[in-house]
Tab-separated table of C-alpha atoms (C1' of nucleotides) in Angstrom:
chain	number	residue	atom	x	y	z
A	126	MET	CA	0.144	0.003	-0.333
A	127	GLU	CA	1.282	3.140	-0.862
A	128	GLN	CA	2.342	5.631	1.820
A	129	GLU	CA	-0.823	8.143	0.543
A	130	GLU	CA	-3.307	5.226	0.579
A	131	VAL	CA	-2.081	3.975	4.482
A	132	GLY	CA	-2.210	7.730	4.966
A	133	LEU	CA	-6.150	8.137	3.904
A	134	ALA	CA	-6.789	5.126	5.343
A	135	LEU	CA	-5.850	5.571	8.609
A	136	GLY	CA	-7.218	8.820	8.789
A	137	LEU	CA	-10.749	7.159	7.792
A	138	SER	CA	-10.246	4.634	10.154
A	139	LEU	CA	-9.559	6.620	13.104
A	140	GLY	CA	-12.655	8.622	12.105
A	141	SER	CA	-14.762	6.203	12.377
A	142	GLY	CA	-14.569	6.518	15.877
A	143	HIS	CA	-11.879	3.926	16.941
A	144	HIS	CA	-9.554	6.885	17.713
A	145	GLN	CA	-9.279	10.425	18.044
A	146	LEU	CA	-7.656	13.323	15.747
A	147	LYS	CA	-6.999	16.771	16.882
A	148	GLU	CA	-6.421	19.199	14.279
A	149	GLN	CA	-3.757	21.610	13.944
A	150	PRO	CA	-4.415	23.541	10.479
A	151	SER	CA	-2.096	25.841	9.230
A	152	PRO	CA	-1.390	27.857	6.108
A	153	SER	CA	0.517	25.512	3.837
A	154	SER	CA	-0.475	21.834	5.691
A	155	HIS	CA	-2.630	20.217	8.313
A	156	SER	CA	-1.026	18.217	11.144
A	157	CYS	CA	-3.299	16.098	12.203
A	158	THR	CA	-2.600	14.607	16.180
A	159	LEU	CA	-3.211	11.263	17.195
A	160	LEU	CA	-4.481	11.508	20.588
A	161	GLU	CA	-4.589	7.886	21.755
A	162	PRO	CA	-1.800	6.913	21.856
A	163	SER	CA	-0.238	10.513	21.387
A	164	LEU	CA	1.341	10.497	17.795
A	165	SER	CA	1.475	13.009	15.690
A	166	LEU	CA	0.733	12.419	11.993
A	167	ARG	CA	1.005	14.469	8.834
A	168	LEU	CA	-1.449	13.006	6.611
A	169	PRO	CA	-1.309	13.787	2.510
A	170	ALA	CA	-3.432	15.897	0.744
A	171	LYS	CA	-6.254	14.014	-0.966
A	172	ASP	CA	-7.934	16.618	-3.033
A	173	SER	CA	-6.286	15.368	-7.051
A	174	PRO	CA	-8.897	13.444	-8.585
A	175	ALA	CA	-6.543	10.434	-7.925
A	176	ALA	CA	-6.656	10.518	-4.403
A	177	ARG	CA	-10.115	10.831	-4.401
A	178	VAL	CA	-10.764	7.522	-6.087
A	179	ARG	CA	-8.241	5.843	-3.962
A	180	ILE	CA	-10.327	7.803	-0.799
A	181	ALA	CA	-13.666	5.453	-2.477
A	182	ALA	CA	-11.805	2.259	-2.813
A	183	VAL	CA	-10.182	2.705	0.672
A	184	LYS	CA	-13.914	3.421	2.470
A	185	ARG	CA	-14.987	0.622	0.850
A	186	GLU	CA	-12.193	-1.403	2.023
A	187	LEU	CA	-12.011	-0.315	5.522
A	188	ARG	CA	-15.783	-0.681	5.812
A	189	MET	CA	-15.462	-4.290	5.394
A	190	GLU	CA	-13.050	-4.320	8.449
A	191	GLU	CA	-14.238	-1.629	10.406
A	192	ASP	CA	-14.260	-4.060	13.514
A	193	ASP	CA	-11.001	-5.853	12.570
A	194	GLU	CA	-8.567	-4.873	15.088
A	195	ALA	CA	-5.684	-6.380	13.520
A	196	THR	CA	-6.167	-4.259	10.329
A	197	ASP	CA	-6.025	-1.115	12.633
A	198	ARG	CA	-3.172	-2.401	14.624
A	199	ALA	CA	-1.343	-2.929	11.262
A	200	LEU	CA	-2.411	0.197	9.678
A	201	TYR	CA	-1.459	1.931	12.713
A	202	SER	CA	2.165	0.760	12.853
A	203	VAL	CA	2.706	0.797	9.033
A	204	ALA	CA	1.561	4.802	9.699
A	205	SER	CA	3.867	5.619	12.659
A	206	SER	CA	6.971	4.088	10.422
A	207	ALA	CA	5.858	5.538	7.165
A	208	LEU	CA	3.642	8.590	8.254
A	209	VAL	CA	5.531	10.363	10.488
A	210	ALA	CA	6.576	11.854	7.676
A	211	PRO	CA	9.147	13.916	6.362
A	212	ASP	CA	7.961	17.732	7.070
A	213	ASP	CA	7.122	18.392	3.240
A	214	ASP	CA	4.354	20.600	1.967
A	215	GLU	CA	1.480	17.697	1.308
A	216	GLY	CA	0.436	17.878	4.804
A	217	CYS	CA	-3.371	17.135	4.592
A	218	ASN	CA	-4.569	20.773	4.408
A	219	SER	CA	-8.429	19.438	5.040
A	220	ARG	CA	-9.422	18.684	8.535
A	221	LYS	CA	-9.917	15.507	9.357
A	222	LYS	CA	-13.096	14.950	11.297
A	223	LEU	CA	-14.112	12.869	14.021
A	224	ARG	CA	-17.461	10.872	13.939
A	225	LEU	CA	-19.304	9.398	17.050
A	226	THR	CA	-19.577	6.087	17.278
A	227	LYS	CA	-23.652	5.310	17.606
A	228	GLU	CA	-22.867	4.469	21.494
A	229	GLN	CA	-21.110	7.919	22.290
A	230	SER	CA	-24.048	9.698	20.363
A	231	ALA	CA	-26.686	7.372	22.475
A	232	LEU	CA	-25.101	7.861	25.753
A	233	LEU	CA	-24.655	11.813	25.058
A	234	GLU	CA	-28.006	11.847	24.093
A	235	ASP	CA	-29.572	10.156	27.187
A	236	ARG	CA	-27.612	12.687	29.285
A	237	PHE	CA	-28.613	15.615	27.461
A	238	LYS	CA	-31.878	14.464	27.910
A	239	GLU	CA	-31.629	14.433	31.700
A	240	HIS	CA	-29.808	17.456	31.192
A	241	SER	CA	-29.199	20.204	28.635
A	242	THR	CA	-26.052	21.089	30.615
A	243	LEU	CA	-23.156	19.016	31.786
A	244	ASN	CA	-20.382	20.983	33.669
A	245	PRO	CA	-20.580	19.049	37.073
A	246	GLN	CA	-20.311	15.561	35.140
A	247	LYS	CA	-18.376	16.367	32.324
A	248	ALA	CA	-14.821	15.174	32.752
A	249	ALA	CA	-16.473	12.008	34.059
A	250	LEU	CA	-18.792	11.408	30.485
A	251	ALA	CA	-15.707	12.668	28.491
A	252	LYS	CA	-13.653	9.607	30.466
A	253	GLN	CA	-16.738	6.956	29.784
A	254	LEU	CA	-16.725	8.410	26.366
A	255	ASN	CA	-13.384	8.395	25.653
A	256	LEU	CA	-13.294	11.785	24.723
A	257	ARG	CA	-11.944	15.084	25.763
A	258	PRO	CA	-13.854	16.909	27.971
A	259	ARG	CA	-13.630	19.946	25.387
A	260	GLN	CA	-15.067	17.184	22.798
A	261	VAL	CA	-17.953	16.690	25.126
A	262	GLU	CA	-18.467	20.040	25.703
A	263	VAL	CA	-18.929	21.011	21.815
A	264	TRP	CA	-21.141	18.544	21.711
A	265	PHE	CA	-23.832	19.715	24.372
A	266	GLN	CA	-23.045	23.220	22.940
A	267	ASN	CA	-24.038	22.078	19.328
A	268	ARG	CA	-26.909	19.992	20.533
A	269	ARG	CA	-28.358	23.145	22.378
A	270	ALA	CA	-27.934	25.322	19.542
A	271	ARG	CA	-29.787	22.725	17.534
A	272	THR	CA	-32.292	22.194	19.591
A	273	LYS	CA	-33.232	25.705	19.778
A	274	LEU	CA	-33.190	26.440	15.869
A	275	LYS	CA	-35.372	23.208	15.331
A	276	GLN	CA	-37.569	25.035	18.259
A	277	THR	CA	-37.699	27.849	16.599
A	278	GLU	CA	-38.428	26.340	12.947
A	279	VAL	CA	-41.477	24.844	15.007
A	280	ASP	CA	-42.656	28.271	16.246
A	281	CYS	CA	-42.260	30.006	13.324
A	282	GLU	CA	-44.380	27.018	11.444
A	283	LEU	CA	-46.939	27.637	14.306
A	284	LEU	CA	-46.944	31.038	14.188
A	285	LYS	CA	-47.603	30.874	10.292
A	286	ARG	CA	-50.415	28.893	10.343
A	287	CYS	CA	-52.017	31.119	13.000
A	288	CYS	CA	-51.458	33.921	10.741
A	289	GLU	CA	-52.826	32.268	8.069
A	290	THR	CA	-56.235	31.542	9.933
A	291	LEU	CA	-56.608	34.995	11.603
A	292	THR	CA	-55.703	36.468	7.611
A	293	GLU	CA	-58.684	33.943	6.569
A	294	GLU	CA	-61.252	34.967	9.420
A	295	ASN	CA	-60.596	38.937	8.603
A	296	ARG	CA	-61.342	37.684	4.919
A	297	ARG	CA	-64.329	35.937	6.009
A	298	LEU	CA	-65.392	38.641	8.110
A	299	HIS	CA	-64.952	41.477	5.667
A	300	ARG	CA	-66.886	39.400	3.251
A	301	GLU	CA	-69.811	38.915	5.901
A	302	LEU	CA	-69.536	42.897	6.989
A	303	GLN	CA	-69.865	43.182	2.857
A	304	GLN	CA	-73.304	40.902	2.400
A	305	LEU	CA	-74.480	42.782	5.542
A	306	ARG	CA	-74.031	46.228	4.113
A	307	THR	CA	-75.419	45.246	0.816
A	308	LEU	CA	-78.564	43.669	2.365
A	309	ASN	CA	-79.119	46.066	4.413
A	310	HIS	CA	-78.357	49.656	3.079
A	311	PRO	CA	-78.066	48.794	-0.713
A	312	HIS	CA	-77.962	52.581	-2.286
A	313	THR	CA	-76.838	54.170	0.976
A	314	ALA	CA	-73.501	55.749	1.805
A	315	ALA	CA	-73.652	53.407	4.673
A	316	PHE	CA	-71.551	50.794	2.397
A	317	PHE	CA	-68.529	52.805	2.530
A	318	MET	CA	-68.695	53.546	6.064
A	319	PRO	CA	-66.350	52.694	8.494
A	320	ALA	CA	-66.527	49.813	10.305
A	321	ALA	CA	-66.821	51.810	13.682
A	322	THR	CA	-69.675	53.726	12.601
A	323	LEU	CA	-71.991	51.089	12.143
A	324	SER	CA	-74.461	49.410	14.747
A	325	ILE	CA	-76.646	46.682	14.864
A	326	CYS	CA	-80.205	47.154	16.723
A	327	PRO	CA	-80.168	43.955	19.452
A	328	SER	CA	-84.147	43.873	18.395
A	329	CYS	CA	-84.448	43.547	14.730
A	330	GLU	CA	-80.496	42.795	14.216
A	331	ARG	CA	-80.140	45.021	11.461
A	332	LEU	CA	-76.805	47.072	10.297
A	333	THR	CA	-77.423	50.479	10.596
A	334	GLY	CA	-75.003	53.795	10.363
A	335	ALA	CA	-74.221	56.083	12.971
A	336	PRO	CA	-74.238	60.066	12.957
A	337	ALA	CA	-70.786	61.328	12.780
A	338	THR	CA	-72.099	63.657	15.664
A	339	THR	CA	-74.620	62.675	18.609
A	340	THR	CA	-76.602	64.072	21.372
A	341	THR	CA	-76.270	61.567	24.105
A	342	ASN	CA	-72.910	61.148	25.565
A	343	GLY	CA	-72.764	57.634	25.169
A	344	ALA	CA	-72.683	56.470	28.951
A	345	ASP	CA	-75.601	54.283	28.279
A	346	ARG	CA	-73.949	52.674	25.204
A	347	PRO	CA	-72.935	49.074	25.585
A	348	LYS	CA	-69.562	48.211	25.074
A	349	ALA	CA	-68.218	46.065	22.309
A	350	SER	CA	-67.649	42.254	23.500
A	351	GLY	CA	-64.348	41.790	22.249
A	352	PRO	CA	-62.246	42.086	19.557
A	353	GLY	CA	-63.883	41.978	15.779
A	354	ARG	CA	-67.302	42.599	16.748
A	355	ALA	CA	-67.095	46.531	15.583
A	356	THR	CA	-70.128	46.089	13.067
A	357	HIS	CA	-72.262	44.925	16.570
A	358	LEU	CA	-71.836	47.834	18.589
A	359	PHE	CA	-75.443	49.455	19.715
A	360	ASN	CA	-75.955	52.908	19.236
A	361	PRO	CA	-79.013	54.319	20.265
A	362	PHE	CA	-79.626	56.817	17.996
A	363	ALA	CA	-79.214	55.182	14.815
A	364	ASN	CA	-81.399	52.392	16.364
A	365	SER	CA	-84.163	54.959	16.677
A	366	ALA	CA	-83.497	55.984	13.500
A	367	ALA	CA	-83.365	52.833	11.231
A	368	CYS	CA	-85.884	51.165	13.252
B	112	DG	C1'	-22.497	29.785	26.750
B	113	DC	C1'	-24.324	31.379	22.555
B	114	DG	C1'	-24.830	32.789	17.392
B	115	DG	C1'	-22.479	32.487	13.394
B	116	DT	C1'	-19.897	29.519	10.536
B	117	DC	C1'	-16.985	26.458	8.399
B	118	DA	C1'	-15.713	21.752	6.332
B	119	DA	C1'	-15.912	16.792	6.395
B	120	DG	C1'	-18.233	12.424	5.926
B	121	DA	C1'	-22.790	10.581	4.666
B	122	DC	C1'	-26.302	9.920	1.456
B	123	DG	C1'	-29.401	10.072	-2.425
B	124	DA	C1'	-30.598	11.248	-7.217
B	125	DA	C1'	-28.706	11.487	-11.697
B	126	DC	C1'	-26.110	10.429	-15.481
B	127	DG	C1'	-22.972	7.949	-18.439
C	231	DC	C1'	-22.214	-0.462	-11.600
C	232	DG	C1'	-19.192	3.148	-10.490
C	233	DT	C1'	-18.877	8.569	-10.802
C	234	DT	C1'	-20.253	12.880	-9.931
C	235	DC	C1'	-22.901	16.197	-7.900
C	236	DG	C1'	-26.333	18.603	-4.573
C	237	DT	C1'	-27.602	18.689	-0.248
C	238	DC	C1'	-27.833	17.421	4.801
C	239	DT	C1'	-25.854	16.191	9.150
C	240	DT	C1'	-22.664	17.106	12.539
C	241	DG	C1'	-17.910	18.388	14.849
C	242	DA	C1'	-14.917	22.043	15.730
C	243	DC	C1'	-13.893	26.586	15.560
C	244	DC	C1'	-14.353	31.542	16.788
C	245	DG	C1'	-15.671	35.932	18.309
C	246	DC	C1'	-18.879	38.076	21.525
DNA sequence: GCGGTCAAGACGAACG
DNA sequence: CGTTCGTCTTGACCGC
């Protein structure tokens, strides 16, 4: 196996959760530090088309042997001799990313459900998961952020639906009002009156318009019973005129 | 600790 | 069937 392939294979194998990589990007190269056991590797770049083809092949290969510790050991051994490399400019300039195992994710999820912050248990949990405390911390931060984001999306959707319902209700009320105006005063200016100047007679339930000024002080006028009921205000003056 | 962002890797659809 | 491309997920980092 060529050095590049070994490097890529090792990186991918490590990324699958058997070990951890600490990344230290630099302008010209990317040094990946193996934390357990501690070993500094310089993985070659993988951006060339040829490398991409090899990546696919190695990935497939590794997937088949993912639980094969002997393979991991062999790769590791090869890496330690072949990849602690000459300080060339072909370091891996793309950061390797740890992928938590299902078990690790499940445990973190459980702990998150119990409590969305982790301070007292951080070190213990990190040890239990075989991760660095910082990784556990980051996981919780991301988890909180993404939970919040999801909740925001849900709330937004809810508000959107609520808005649509209210808009539809508003349209319906406008239609209703227009019908009432047409039925009661087809040829009068009431058709154009603002809703607040209209009222309905409680006895005959007919819509009527109020005059611009009135001789009553309005003290005996019943109050509107709630939003959306502006047309149901009772005006004694208007009613006496209408009925 | 949070919000914003980057980037690796997974995954599915489309294509030859 | 293998490859490419677009999209999504998620680990990590930065600035506040």
